[in-house]
JSON list of C-alpha atoms in Angstrom, two decimals:
[
{"chain": "A", "resi": 18, "resn": "MET", "atom": "CA", "xyz": [125.86, -107.33, -0.66]},
{"chain": "A", "resi": 19, "resn": "THR", "atom": "CA", "xyz": [124.82, -103.92, 0.59]},
{"chain": "A", "resi": 20, "resn": "ARG", "atom": "CA", "xyz": [124.78, -102.89, 4.03]},
{"chain": "A", "resi": 21, "resn": "GLU", "atom": "CA", "xyz": [120.84, -102.71, 3.55]},
{"chain": "A", "resi": 22, "resn": "THR", "atom": "CA", "xyz": [120.64, -106.20, 2.65]},
{"chain": "A", "resi": 23, "resn": "GLY", "atom": "CA", "xyz": [123.48, -107.70, 4.81]},
{"chain": "A", "resi": 24, "resn": "ALA", "atom": "CA", "xyz": [121.08, -109.61, 6.82]},
{"chain": "A", "resi": 25, "resn": "ALA", "atom": "CA", "xyz": [119.75, -111.52, 4.37]},
{"chain": "A", "resi": 26, "resn": "GLY", "atom": "CA", "xyz": [121.53, -114.74, 2.51]},
{"chain": "A", "resi": 27, "resn": "ALA", "atom": "CA", "xyz": [124.34, -116.00, 4.74]},
{"chain": "A", "resi": 28, "resn": "GLY", "atom": "CA", "xyz": [123.37, -113.56, 7.06]},
{"chain": "A", "resi": 29, "resn": "GLU", "atom": "CA", "xyz": [120.12, -115.57, 7.81]},
{"chain": "A", "resi": 30, "resn": "ASP", "atom": "CA", "xyz": [122.13, -118.52, 8.91]},
{"chain": "A", "resi": 31, "resn": "ARG", "atom": "CA", "xyz": [123.56, -116.48, 12.21]},
{"chain": "A", "resi": 32, "resn": "LEU", "atom": "CA", "xyz": [120.10, -116.13, 13.26]},
{"chain": "A", "resi": 33, "resn": "THR", "atom": "CA", "xyz": [118.77, -119.59, 13.12]},
{"chain": "A", "resi": 34, "resn": "ALA", "atom": "CA", "xyz": [121.47, -119.65, 16.79]},
{"chain": "A", "resi": 35, "resn": "VAL", "atom": "CA", "xyz": [118.83, -117.11, 18.29]},
{"chain": "A", "resi": 36, "resn": "LEU", "atom": "CA", "xyz": [115.72, -116.88, 16.85]},
{"chain": "A", "resi": 37, "resn": "ARG", "atom": "CA", "xyz": [113.33, -119.87, 17.31]},
{"chain": "A", "resi": 38, "resn": "PRO", "atom": "CA", "xyz": [109.48, -120.13, 17.55]},
{"chain": "A", "resi": 39, "resn": "VAL", "atom": "CA", "xyz": [108.59, -119.13, 21.24]},
{"chain": "A", "resi": 40, "resn": "ARG", "atom": "CA", "xyz": [106.23, -120.70, 23.70]},
{"chain": "A", "resi": 41, "resn": "ALA", "atom": "CA", "xyz": [102.63, -119.72, 24.10]},
{"chain": "A", "resi": 42, "resn": "GLY", "atom": "CA", "xyz": [101.78, -117.61, 26.86]},
{"chain": "A", "resi": 43, "resn": "ASN", "atom": "CA", "xyz": [105.09, -115.24, 26.86]},
{"chain": "A", "resi": 44, "resn": "GLY", "atom": "CA", "xyz": [105.03, -114.84, 23.41]},
{"chain": "A", "resi": 45, "resn": "PHE", "atom": "CA", "xyz": [105.50, -110.85, 23.62]},
{"chain": "A", "resi": 46, "resn": "GLU", "atom": "CA", "xyz": [108.32, -111.35, 26.14]},
{"chain": "A", "resi": 47, "resn": "GLU", "atom": "CA", "xyz": [110.51, -114.26, 24.63]},
{"chain": "A", "resi": 48, "resn": "ALA", "atom": "CA", "xyz": [110.43, -112.65, 21.24]},
{"chain": "A", "resi": 49, "resn": "LEU", "atom": "CA", "xyz": [111.50, -109.25, 22.62]},
{"chain": "A", "resi": 50, "resn": "GLU", "atom": "CA", "xyz": [114.42, -111.32, 24.42]},
{"chain": "A", "resi": 51, "resn": "GLN", "atom": "CA", "xyz": [115.33, -113.28, 21.26]},
{"chain": "A", "resi": 52, "resn": "ILE", "atom": "CA", "xyz": [115.44, -110.10, 19.18]},
{"chain": "A", "resi": 53, "resn": "LEU", "atom": "CA", "xyz": [117.63, -108.36, 21.88]},
{"chain": "A", "resi": 54, "resn": "GLN", "atom": "CA", "xyz": [119.90, -111.12, 21.72]},
{"chain": "A", "resi": 55, "resn": "VAL", "atom": "CA", "xyz": [120.49, -110.70, 17.77]},
{"chain": "A", "resi": 56, "resn": "VAL", "atom": "CA", "xyz": [121.29, -106.96, 18.55]},
{"chain": "A", "resi": 57, "resn": "ARG", "atom": "CA", "xyz": [123.35, -107.32, 21.19]},
{"chain": "A", "resi": 58, "resn": "LEU", "atom": "CA", "xyz": [125.36, -110.38, 19.79]},
{"chain": "A", "resi": 59, "resn": "GLY", "atom": "CA", "xyz": [125.80, -108.16, 16.98]},
{"chain": "A", "resi": 60, "resn": "LEU", "atom": "CA", "xyz": [124.48, -111.16, 14.67]},
{"chain": "A", "resi": 61, "resn": "VAL", "atom": "CA", "xyz": [122.91, -108.24, 12.54]},
{"chain": "A", "resi": 62, "resn": "ALA", "atom": "CA", "xyz": [125.48, -105.51, 12.42]},
{"chain": "A", "resi": 63, "resn": "ALA", "atom": "CA", "xyz": [124.85, -101.61, 13.62]},
{"chain": "A", "resi": 64, "resn": "GLY", "atom": "CA", "xyz": [123.35, -100.16, 10.51]},
{"chain": "A", "resi": 65, "resn": "GLU", "atom": "CA", "xyz": [121.98, -103.32, 8.74]},
{"chain": "A", "resi": 66, "resn": "ARG", "atom": "CA", "xyz": [118.62, -104.32, 8.58]},
{"chain": "A", "resi": 67, "resn": "LEU", "atom": "CA", "xyz": [116.63, -106.75, 10.52]},
{"chain": "A", "resi": 68, "resn": "PRO", "atom": "CA", "xyz": [114.74, -109.54, 8.34]},
{"chain": "A", "resi": 69, "resn": "ALA", "atom": "CA", "xyz": [111.38, -108.66, 7.01]},
{"chain": "A", "resi": 70, "resn": "GLU", "atom": "CA", "xyz": [108.64, -108.25, 9.74]},
{"chain": "A", "resi": 71, "resn": "ARG", "atom": "CA", "xyz": [106.96, -111.46, 7.78]},
{"chain": "A", "resi": 72, "resn": "GLU", "atom": "CA", "xyz": [109.95, -113.55, 8.36]},
{"chain": "A", "resi": 73, "resn": "LEU", "atom": "CA", "xyz": [110.87, -112.22, 11.90]},
{"chain": "A", "resi": 74, "resn": "ALA", "atom": "CA", "xyz": [107.02, -113.30, 12.81]},
{"chain": "A", "resi": 75, "resn": "ARG", "atom": "CA", "xyz": [107.61, -116.49, 11.24]},
{"chain": "A", "resi": 76, "resn": "ARG", "atom": "CA", "xyz": [110.95, -117.35, 12.81]},
{"chain": "A", "resi": 77, "resn": "LEU", "atom": "CA", "xyz": [109.55, -116.87, 15.99]},
{"chain": "A", "resi": 78, "resn": "GLY", "atom": "CA", "xyz": [105.86, -117.81, 15.73]},
{"chain": "A", "resi": 79, "resn": "ILE", "atom": "CA", "xyz": [103.98, -114.92, 16.58]},
{"chain": "A", "resi": 80, "resn": "SER", "atom": "CA", "xyz": [101.75, -112.43, 14.90]},
{"chain": "A", "resi": 81, "resn": "ARG", "atom": "CA", "xyz": [103.21, -109.51, 13.20]},
{"chain": "A", "resi": 82, "resn": "VAL", "atom": "CA", "xyz": [100.70, -107.52, 15.42]},
{"chain": "A", "resi": 83, "resn": "THR", "atom": "CA", "xyz": [102.78, -108.87, 18.59]},
{"chain": "A", "resi": 84, "resn": "LEU", "atom": "CA", "xyz": [106.23, -107.96, 16.53]},
{"chain": "A", "resi": 85, "resn": "ARG", "atom": "CA", "xyz": [105.47, -104.88, 15.72]},
{"chain": "A", "resi": 86, "resn": "GLU", "atom": "CA", "xyz": [105.02, -104.01, 19.62]},
{"chain": "A", "resi": 87, "resn": "VAL", "atom": "CA", "xyz": [108.07, -105.87, 20.05]},
{"chain": "A", "resi": 88, "resn": "LEU", "atom": "CA", "xyz": [109.68, -103.60, 17.24]},
{"chain": "A", "resi": 89, "resn": "LYS", "atom": "CA", "xyz": [108.20, -100.63, 18.88]},
{"chain": "A", "resi": 90, "resn": "VAL", "atom": "CA", "xyz": [110.00, -101.07, 22.42]},
{"chain": "A", "resi": 91, "resn": "LEU", "atom": "CA", "xyz": [113.36, -101.78, 20.51]},
{"chain": "A", "resi": 92, "resn": "ARG", "atom": "CA", "xyz": [112.52, -98.24, 18.81]},
{"chain": "A", "resi": 93, "resn": "GLU", "atom": "CA", "xyz": [111.74, -96.56, 22.25]},
{"chain": "A", "resi": 94, "resn": "GLN", "atom": "CA", "xyz": [115.18, -98.04, 23.80]},
{"chain": "A", "resi": 95, "resn": "GLY", "atom": "CA", "xyz": [116.87, -96.37, 20.98]},
{"chain": "A", "resi": 96, "resn": "LEU", "atom": "CA", "xyz": [118.37, -99.74, 19.36]},
{"chain": "A", "resi": 97, "resn": "VAL", "atom": "CA", "xyz": [116.56, -99.82, 16.33]},
{"chain": "A", "resi": 98, "resn": "GLU", "atom": "CA", "xyz": [115.15, -97.23, 13.64]},
{"chain": "A", "resi": 99, "resn": "ALA", "atom": "CA", "xyz": [112.68, -97.49, 11.28]},
{"chain": "A", "resi": 100, "resn": "ARG", "atom": "CA", "xyz": [113.17, -96.34, 7.80]},
{"chain": "A", "resi": 101, "resn": "ARG", "atom": "CA", "xyz": [110.54, -95.78, 5.13]},
{"chain": "A", "resi": 102, "resn": "GLY", "atom": "CA", "xyz": [110.92, -96.33, 1.33]},
{"chain": "A", "resi": 103, "resn": "ARG", "atom": "CA", "xyz": [111.84, -99.14, -1.21]},
{"chain": "A", "resi": 104, "resn": "TYR", "atom": "CA", "xyz": [114.99, -99.97, 0.86]},
{"chain": "A", "resi": 105, "resn": "GLY", "atom": "CA", "xyz": [113.48, -99.20, 4.24]},
{"chain": "A", "resi": 106, "resn": "GLY", "atom": "CA", "xyz": [112.47, -101.17, 7.07]},
{"chain": "A", "resi": 107, "resn": "THR", "atom": "CA", "xyz": [113.71, -101.70, 10.87]},
{"chain": "A", "resi": 108, "resn": "PHE", "atom": "CA", "xyz": [117.48, -100.84, 11.00]},
{"chain": "A", "resi": 109, "resn": "VAL", "atom": "CA", "xyz": [119.82, -101.77, 14.06]},
{"chain": "A", "resi": 110, "resn": "ARG", "atom": "CA", "xyz": [121.34, -98.46, 15.53]},
{"chain": "A", "resi": 111, "resn": "PRO", "atom": "CA", "xyz": [125.24, -98.04, 16.42]},
{"chain": "A", "resi": 112, "resn": "ARG", "atom": "CA", "xyz": [125.08, -98.89, 20.10]},
{"chain": "A", "resi": 113, "resn": "ALA", "atom": "CA", "xyz": [126.68, -96.95, 22.86]},
{"chain": "A", "resi": 114, "resn": "ASP", "atom": "CA", "xyz": [130.30, -96.03, 22.49]},
{"chain": "A", "resi": 115, "resn": "ALA", "atom": "CA", "xyz": [133.07, -94.70, 25.08]},
{"chain": "A", "resi": 116, "resn": "ALA", "atom": "CA", "xyz": [131.24, -91.67, 26.01]},
{"chain": "A", "resi": 117, "resn": "ASP", "atom": "CA", "xyz": [128.50, -93.55, 27.71]},
{"chain": "A", "resi": 118, "resn": "GLU", "atom": "CA", "xyz": [130.68, -96.11, 29.45]},
{"chain": "A", "resi": 119, "resn": "GLY", "atom": "CA", "xyz": [128.52, -94.85, 32.86]},
{"chain": "A", "resi": 120, "resn": "GLU", "atom": "CA", "xyz": [125.57, -96.15, 31.22]},
{"chain": "A", "resi": 121, "resn": "LEU", "atom": "CA", "xyz": [127.24, -99.56, 30.29]},
{"chain": "A", "resi": 122, "resn": "ARG", "atom": "CA", "xyz": [128.59, -99.89, 33.66]},
{"chain": "A", "resi": 123, "resn": "ARG", "atom": "CA", "xyz": [125.06, -98.85, 35.45]},
{"chain": "A", "resi": 124, "resn": "ARG", "atom": "CA", "xyz": [123.52, -101.77, 32.87]},
{"chain": "A", "resi": 125, "resn": "VAL", "atom": "CA", "xyz": [125.93, -104.55, 33.97]},
{"chain": "A", "resi": 126, "resn": "ALA", "atom": "CA", "xyz": [125.95, -103.70, 37.53]},
{"chain": "A", "resi": 127, "resn": "GLY", "atom": "CA", "xyz": [123.53, -106.39, 38.64]},
{"chain": "A", "resi": 128, "resn": "ALA", "atom": "CA", "xyz": [125.55, -108.80, 36.98]},
{"chain": "A", "resi": 129, "resn": "ASP", "atom": "CA", "xyz": [127.49, -111.30, 38.79]},
{"chain": "A", "resi": 130, "resn": "VAL", "atom": "CA", "xyz": [130.83, -111.27, 36.62]},
{"chain": "A", "resi": 131, "resn": "ASP", "atom": "CA", "xyz": [132.07, -114.57, 38.45]},
{"chain": "A", "resi": 132, "resn": "ASP", "atom": "CA", "xyz": [129.53, -116.54, 37.77]},
{"chain": "A", "resi": 133, "resn": "VAL", "atom": "CA", "xyz": [128.79, -115.22, 34.24]},
{"chain": "A", "resi": 134, "resn": "LEU", "atom": "CA", "xyz": [132.30, -116.10, 33.61]},
{"chain": "A", "resi": 135, "resn": "ARG", "atom": "CA", "xyz": [132.45, -119.61, 34.93]},
{"chain": "A", "resi": 136, "resn": "PHE", "atom": "CA", "xyz": [129.39, -120.49, 33.12]},
{"chain": "A", "resi": 137, "resn": "ARG", "atom": "CA", "xyz": [130.72, -119.16, 29.82]},
{"chain": "A", "resi": 138, "resn": "GLY", "atom": "CA", "xyz": [133.85, -121.28, 30.32]},
{"chain": "A", "resi": 139, "resn": "VAL", "atom": "CA", "xyz": [132.06, -124.70, 31.01]},
{"chain": "A", "resi": 140, "resn": "LEU", "atom": "CA", "xyz": [129.83, -124.05, 27.91]},
{"chain": "A", "resi": 141, "resn": "GLU", "atom": "CA", "xyz": [132.98, -123.40, 25.66]},
{"chain": "A", "resi": 142, "resn": "VAL", "atom": "CA", "xyz": [135.26, -125.72, 26.81]},
{"chain": "A", "resi": 143, "resn": "GLY", "atom": "CA", "xyz": [132.63, -128.26, 26.24]},
{"chain": "A", "resi": 144, "resn": "ALA", "atom": "CA", "xyz": [131.57, -126.96, 22.87]},
{"chain": "A", "resi": 145, "resn": "ALA", "atom": "CA", "xyz": [135.17, -126.91, 21.43]},
{"chain": "A", "resi": 146, "resn": "GLY", "atom": "CA", "xyz": [135.61, -130.61, 22.95]},
{"chain": "A", "resi": 147, "resn": "LEU", "atom": "CA", "xyz": [132.70, -131.94, 21.59]},
{"chain": "A", "resi": 148, "resn": "CYS", "atom": "CA", "xyz": [132.98, -130.48, 17.93]},
{"chain": "A", "resi": 149, "resn": "ALA", "atom": "CA", "xyz": [136.65, -131.85, 18.02]},
{"chain": "A", "resi": 150, "resn": "GLN", "atom": "CA", "xyz": [135.78, -135.25, 19.23]},
{"chain": "A", "resi": 151, "resn": "GLN", "atom": "CA", "xyz": [132.21, -135.69, 16.77]},
{"chain": "A", "resi": 152, "resn": "GLY", "atom": "CA", "xyz": [134.04, -134.14, 13.77]},
{"chain": "A", "resi": 153, "resn": "LEU", "atom": "CA", "xyz": [132.37, -131.42, 11.58]},
{"chain": "A", "resi": 154, "resn": "THR", "atom": "CA", "xyz": [130.67, -132.00, 8.34]},
{"chain": "A", "resi": 155, "resn": "GLY", "atom": "CA", "xyz": [132.35, -130.39, 5.51]},
{"chain": "A", "resi": 156, "resn": "ARG", "atom": "CA", "xyz": [129.92, -126.90, 5.57]},
{"chain": "A", "resi": 157, "resn": "GLN", "atom": "CA", "xyz": [130.61, -126.55, 9.06]},
{"chain": "A", "resi": 158, "resn": "ALA", "atom": "CA", "xyz": [134.30, -126.64, 8.71]},
{"chain": "A", "resi": 159, "resn": "ALA", "atom": "CA", "xyz": [133.95, -124.15, 6.17]},
{"chain": "A", "resi": 160, "resn": "ARG", "atom": "CA", "xyz": [131.97, -121.95, 8.29]},
{"chain": "A", "resi": 161, "resn": "LEU", "atom": "CA", "xyz": [134.44, -122.09, 10.83]},
{"chain": "A", "resi": 162, "resn": "ARG", "atom": "CA", "xyz": [137.27, -121.00, 8.78]},
{"chain": "A", "resi": 163, "resn": "GLU", "atom": "CA", "xyz": [135.04, -118.43, 7.22]},
{"chain": "A", "resi": 164, "resn": "ALA", "atom": "CA", "xyz": [134.39, -116.94, 10.47]},
{"chain": "A", "resi": 165, "resn": "LEU", "atom": "CA", "xyz": [137.83, -117.04, 11.61]},
{"chain": "A", "resi": 166, "resn": "GLU", "atom": "CA", "xyz": [139.32, -115.63, 8.83]},
{"chain": "A", "resi": 167, "resn": "ARG", "atom": "CA", "xyz": [136.51, -112.95, 9.25]},
{"chain": "A", "resi": 168, "resn": "THR", "atom": "CA", "xyz": [138.51, -111.87, 12.66]},
{"chain": "A", "resi": 169, "resn": "HIS", "atom": "CA", "xyz": [141.88, -111.71, 10.90]},
{"chain": "A", "resi": 170, "resn": "ASP", "atom": "CA", "xyz": [141.30, -108.28, 8.96]},
{"chain": "A", "resi": 171, "resn": "ALA", "atom": "CA", "xyz": [138.48, -107.08, 11.19]},
{"chain": "A", "resi": 172, "resn": "PRO", "atom": "CA", "xyz": [138.41, -103.40, 12.10]},
{"chain": "A", "resi": 173, "resn": "PRO", "atom": "CA", "xyz": [139.09, -102.71, 15.89]},
{"chain": "A", "resi": 174, "resn": "ALA", "atom": "CA", "xyz": [135.54, -101.48, 16.06]},
{"chain": "A", "resi": 175, "resn": "ASP", "atom": "CA", "xyz": [133.93, -104.23, 14.58]},
{"chain": "A", "resi": 176, "resn": "TYR", "atom": "CA", "xyz": [136.25, -106.95, 15.88]},
{"chain": "A", "resi": 177, "resn": "ARG", "atom": "CA", "xyz": [134.46, -107.82, 19.04]},
{"chain": "A", "resi": 178, "resn": "ARG", "atom": "CA", "xyz": [130.93, -108.71, 16.81]},
{"chain": "A", "resi": 179, "resn": "ARG", "atom": "CA", "xyz": [133.12, -110.90, 14.62]},
{"chain": "A", "resi": 180, "resn": "ASP", "atom": "CA", "xyz": [134.90, -112.52, 17.39]},
{"chain": "A", "resi": 181, "resn": "THR", "atom": "CA", "xyz": [131.23, -113.41, 18.73]},
{"chain": "A", "resi": 182, "resn": "LEU", "atom": "CA", "xyz": [130.34, -114.74, 15.34]},
{"chain": "A", "resi": 183, "resn": "LEU", "atom": "CA", "xyz": [133.24, -117.01, 15.36]},
{"chain": "A", "resi": 184, "resn": "HIS", "atom": "CA", "xyz": [132.30, -118.46, 18.88]},
{"chain": "A", "resi": 185, "resn": "LEU", "atom": "CA", "xyz": [128.38, -118.82, 17.80]},
{"chain": "A", "resi": 186, "resn": "THR", "atom": "CA", "xyz": [129.60, -120.86, 14.80]},
{"chain": "A", "resi": 187, "resn": "LEU", "atom": "CA", "xyz": [131.36, -123.04, 17.03]},
{"chain": "A", "resi": 188, "resn": "ALA", "atom": "CA", "xyz": [128.53, -123.50, 19.57]},
{"chain": "A", "resi": 189, "resn": "GLU", "atom": "CA", "xyz": [125.99, -124.06, 16.43]},
{"chain": "A", "resi": 190, "resn": "SER", "atom": "CA", "xyz": [128.36, -126.93, 15.09]},
{"chain": "A", "resi": 191, "resn": "CYS", "atom": "CA", "xyz": [127.99, -129.33, 18.35]},
{"chain": "A", "resi": 192, "resn": "GLY", "atom": "CA", "xyz": [124.56, -129.97, 17.02]},
{"chain": "A", "resi": 193, "resn": "SER", "atom": "CA", "xyz": [122.49, -128.91, 20.29]},
{"chain": "A", "resi": 194, "resn": "PRO", "atom": "CA", "xyz": [120.26, -126.45, 19.51]},
{"chain": "A", "resi": 195, "resn": "THR", "atom": "CA", "xyz": [119.83, -126.14, 23.74]},
{"chain": "A", "resi": 196, "resn": "LEU", "atom": "CA", "xyz": [123.36, -125.54, 23.92]},
{"chain": "A", "resi": 197, "resn": "THR", "atom": "CA", "xyz": [123.49, -122.82, 21.36]},
{"chain": "A", "resi": 198, "resn": "ALA", "atom": "CA", "xyz": [120.81, -121.00, 23.01]},
{"chain": "A", "resi": 199, "resn": "GLN", "atom": "CA", "xyz": [122.23, -121.01, 26.27]},
{"chain": "A", "resi": 200, "resn": "TYR", "atom": "CA", "xyz": [125.87, -119.59, 24.89]},
{"chain": "A", "resi": 201, "resn": "ALA", "atom": "CA", "xyz": [123.85, -117.11, 23.07]},
{"chain": "A", "resi": 202, "resn": "ALA", "atom": "CA", "xyz": [122.05, -115.70, 26.15]},
{"chain": "A", "resi": 203, "resn": "VAL", "atom": "CA", "xyz": [125.45, -115.71, 28.59]},
{"chain": "A", "resi": 204, "resn": "ARG", "atom": "CA", "xyz": [127.67, -114.34, 25.17]},
{"chain": "A", "resi": 205, "resn": "ALA", "atom": "CA", "xyz": [125.04, -111.57, 25.36]},
{"chain": "A", "resi": 206, "resn": "THR", "atom": "CA", "xyz": [125.96, -110.60, 28.68]},
{"chain": "A", "resi": 207, "resn": "VAL", "atom": "CA", "xyz": [129.86, -111.08, 28.36]},
{"chain": "A", "resi": 208, "resn": "ASN", "atom": "CA", "xyz": [129.56, -108.62, 25.08]},
{"chain": "A", "resi": 209, "resn": "ASP", "atom": "CA", "xyz": [127.98, -106.09, 27.80]},
{"chain": "A", "resi": 210, "resn": "LEU", "atom": "CA", "xyz": [130.84, -106.31, 30.11]},
{"chain": "A", "resi": 211, "resn": "LEU", "atom": "CA", "xyz": [133.10, -106.08, 27.12]},
{"chain": "A", "resi": 212, "resn": "ASP", "atom": "CA", "xyz": [131.98, -102.91, 26.10]},
{"chain": "A", "resi": 213, "resn": "CYS", "atom": "CA", "xyz": [132.89, -101.86, 29.42]},
{"chain": "A", "resi": 214, "resn": "ILE", "atom": "CA", "xyz": [136.37, -101.93, 29.05]},
{"chain": "A", "resi": 215, "resn": "PRO", "atom": "CA", "xyz": [139.05, -100.63, 26.50]},
{"chain": "A", "resi": 216, "resn": "LEU", "atom": "CA", "xyz": [139.83, -102.86, 23.32]},
{"chain": "A", "resi": 217, "resn": "LEU", "atom": "CA", "xyz": [143.66, -103.62, 23.78]},
{"chain": "A", "resi": 218, "resn": "VAL", "atom": "CA", "xyz": [145.46, -104.42, 20.39]},
{"chain": "A", "resi": 219, "resn": "ARG", "atom": "CA", "xyz": [147.93, -106.59, 22.50]},
{"chain": "A", "resi": 220, "resn": "ASN", "atom": "CA", "xyz": [144.72, -108.74, 24.01]},
{"chain": "A", "resi": 221, "resn": "LEU", "atom": "CA", "xyz": [143.50, -108.88, 20.15]},
{"chain": "A", "resi": 222, "resn": "GLU", "atom": "CA", "xyz": [146.80, -110.35, 18.92]},
{"chain": "A", "resi": 223, "resn": "HIS", "atom": "CA", "xyz": [147.13, -112.55, 21.68]},
{"chain": "A", "resi": 224, "resn": "SER", "atom": "CA", "xyz": [143.33, -113.67, 21.06]},
{"chain": "A", "resi": 225, "resn": "GLN", "atom": "CA", "xyz": [143.99, -114.31, 17.50]},
{"chain": "A", "resi": 226, "resn": "ARG", "atom": "CA", "xyz": [147.02, -116.57, 18.19]},
{"chain": "A", "resi": 227, "resn": "GLN", "atom": "CA", "xyz": [144.51, -118.35, 20.66]},
{"chain": "A", "resi": 228, "resn": "HIS", "atom": "CA", "xyz": [141.58, -118.79, 17.81]},
{"chain": "A", "resi": 229, "resn": "ALA", "atom": "CA", "xyz": [143.69, -120.04, 15.20]},
{"chain": "A", "resi": 230, "resn": "ALA", "atom": "CA", "xyz": [145.42, -122.78, 17.76]},
{"chain": "A", "resi": 231, "resn": "LEU", "atom": "CA", "xyz": [141.47, -123.61, 18.84]},
{"chain": "A", "resi": 232, "resn": "VAL", "atom": "CA", "xyz": [140.40, -123.90, 14.97]},
{"chain": "A", "resi": 233, "resn": "ALA", "atom": "CA", "xyz": [143.41, -126.08, 14.35]},
{"chain": "A", "resi": 234, "resn": "ALA", "atom": "CA", "xyz": [142.48, -128.46, 17.18]},
{"chain": "A", "resi": 235, "resn": "VAL", "atom": "CA", "xyz": [138.57, -128.55, 16.46]},
{"chain": "A", "resi": 236, "resn": "LEU", "atom": "CA", "xyz": [139.20, -129.81, 12.91]},
{"chain": "A", "resi": 237, "resn": "ALA", "atom": "CA", "xyz": [142.45, -132.04, 13.56]},
{"chain": "A", "resi": 238, "resn": "GLY", "atom": "CA", "xyz": [140.01, -133.69, 16.05]},
{"chain": "A", "resi": 239, "resn": "ASP", "atom": "CA", "xyz": [142.20, -133.00, 18.40]},
{"chain": "A", "resi": 240, "resn": "ALA", "atom": "CA", "xyz": [139.45, -132.76, 21.47]},
{"chain": "A", "resi": 241, "resn": "HIS", "atom": "CA", "xyz": [142.09, -132.32, 24.41]},
{"chain": "A", "resi": 242, "resn": "GLY", "atom": "CA", "xyz": [143.87, -129.68, 22.35]},
{"chain": "A", "resi": 243, "resn": "ALA", "atom": "CA", "xyz": [140.41, -127.93, 21.32]},
{"chain": "A", "resi": 244, "resn": "ARG", "atom": "CA", "xyz": [139.50, -127.82, 25.39]},
{"chain": "A", "resi": 245, "resn": "GLU", "atom": "CA", "xyz": [142.79, -126.51, 26.42]},
{"chain": "A", "resi": 246, "resn": "ALA", "atom": "CA", "xyz": [142.90, -124.09, 23.90]},
{"chain": "A", "resi": 247, "resn": "MET", "atom": "CA", "xyz": [139.60, -122.88, 24.51]},
{"chain": "A", "resi": 248, "resn": "ARG", "atom": "CA", "xyz": [140.37, -122.86, 28.14]},
{"chain": "A", "resi": 249, "resn": "GLU", "atom": "CA", "xyz": [143.43, -120.62, 27.78]},
{"chain": "A", "resi": 250, "resn": "HIS", "atom": "CA", "xyz": [141.30, -118.43, 25.98]},
{"chain": "A", "resi": 251, "resn": "CYS", "atom": "CA", "xyz": [138.44, -118.24, 28.22]},
{"chain": "A", "resi": 252, "resn": "ALA", "atom": "CA", "xyz": [140.84, -117.66, 31.08]},
{"chain": "A", "resi": 253, "resn": "GLY", "atom": "CA", "xyz": [142.61, -114.81, 29.21]},
{"chain": "A", "resi": 254, "resn": "THR", "atom": "CA", "xyz": [139.12, -112.97, 28.53]},
{"chain": "A", "resi": 255, "resn": "ALA", "atom": "CA", "xyz": [138.22, -113.47, 32.50]},
{"chain": "A", "resi": 256, "resn": "ALA", "atom": "CA", "xyz": [141.38, -111.98, 33.88]},
{"chain": "A", "resi": 257, "resn": "LEU", "atom": "CA", "xyz": [140.92, -108.66, 31.99]},
{"chain": "A", "resi": 258, "resn": "LEU", "atom": "CA", "xyz": [137.09, -108.35, 33.05]},
{"chain": "A", "resi": 259, "resn": "ARG", "atom": "CA", "xyz": [137.75, -108.79, 36.59]},
{"chain": "A", "resi": 260, "resn": "GLY", "atom": "CA", "xyz": [140.73, -106.55, 36.35]},
{"chain": "A", "resi": 261, "resn": "PHE", "atom": "CA", "xyz": [138.73, -104.04, 35.17]},
{"chain": "A", "resi": 262, "resn": "LEU", "atom": "CA", "xyz": [135.36, -104.64, 36.88]},
{"chain": "A", "resi": 263, "resn": "THR", "atom": "CA", "xyz": [135.42, -106.24, 40.10]}
]
C-alpha cells in the first residue's frame, strides 16, 4: 500500500471512530470539528491522503459544497494541501515540530490540564475494565493485538500517532459510539499537550510495558487488572504533562 492510498482499506476502520453524520443546522462547524480530530489524532498520517470528497461527504452527511468549504479552511490553516493529477486529493501536512513549540504552547494555553487529564483517566480506565468484563470478539482482539504490535517498532517520530491508535482501538471495542466520540475529542487535546513536551525514550519503554500488561489483562478478561494497568499508565502520562506544563 502506498502512502498516497494509506487512508483506504484498513485505514477506513480507524475513521469510523470520529467521522459520523452531523446534525442539521451546524453541518459546517461539526464537519470541521470532526476532520480536525482526524488530523490531530493522526488517524490519517502526515503525507497520507484523506478519503475522497464523495466518501467524506457521505460519511458526514453533508453536501460536497459544504465539504469543500471545510477543506478550504483546513488548507488556509496549513493543515492539509491539495494535489492535482491521477494520484491527487487532499493530503495531511506535517504537524508543527520542536521549532514551533511556542506556537504549540499558545494553542493549548487555554486548556485546563488537570480537567483534561481527569476526564481522560475516567474514560480510559472505564473503557479498559468494560472491554475486559464483556470480552472482545475475535476481530476486536485481533485489531487490539495488531495496534499493540505496531507501537513496538514505531520510529520516535510516529510513536504518538500509533499510541493514539492503540488507545482509540480499545475505546472502540467498548461498543459505545458515544464513549468513542468523547474519547477521540479528549485525546485530540491530550495530543496537543503531548506535542509541547519532549519525547523521552525511558518513558516510551515504560509505556510499552504498560501497554503490554493492559492488552494482556483485557484479552484475559481480567477487568480489575485492566483498570489498574490503565490507571497506572494514565497517571504516568499525567505526571509528565503536569511536570512540564503546570
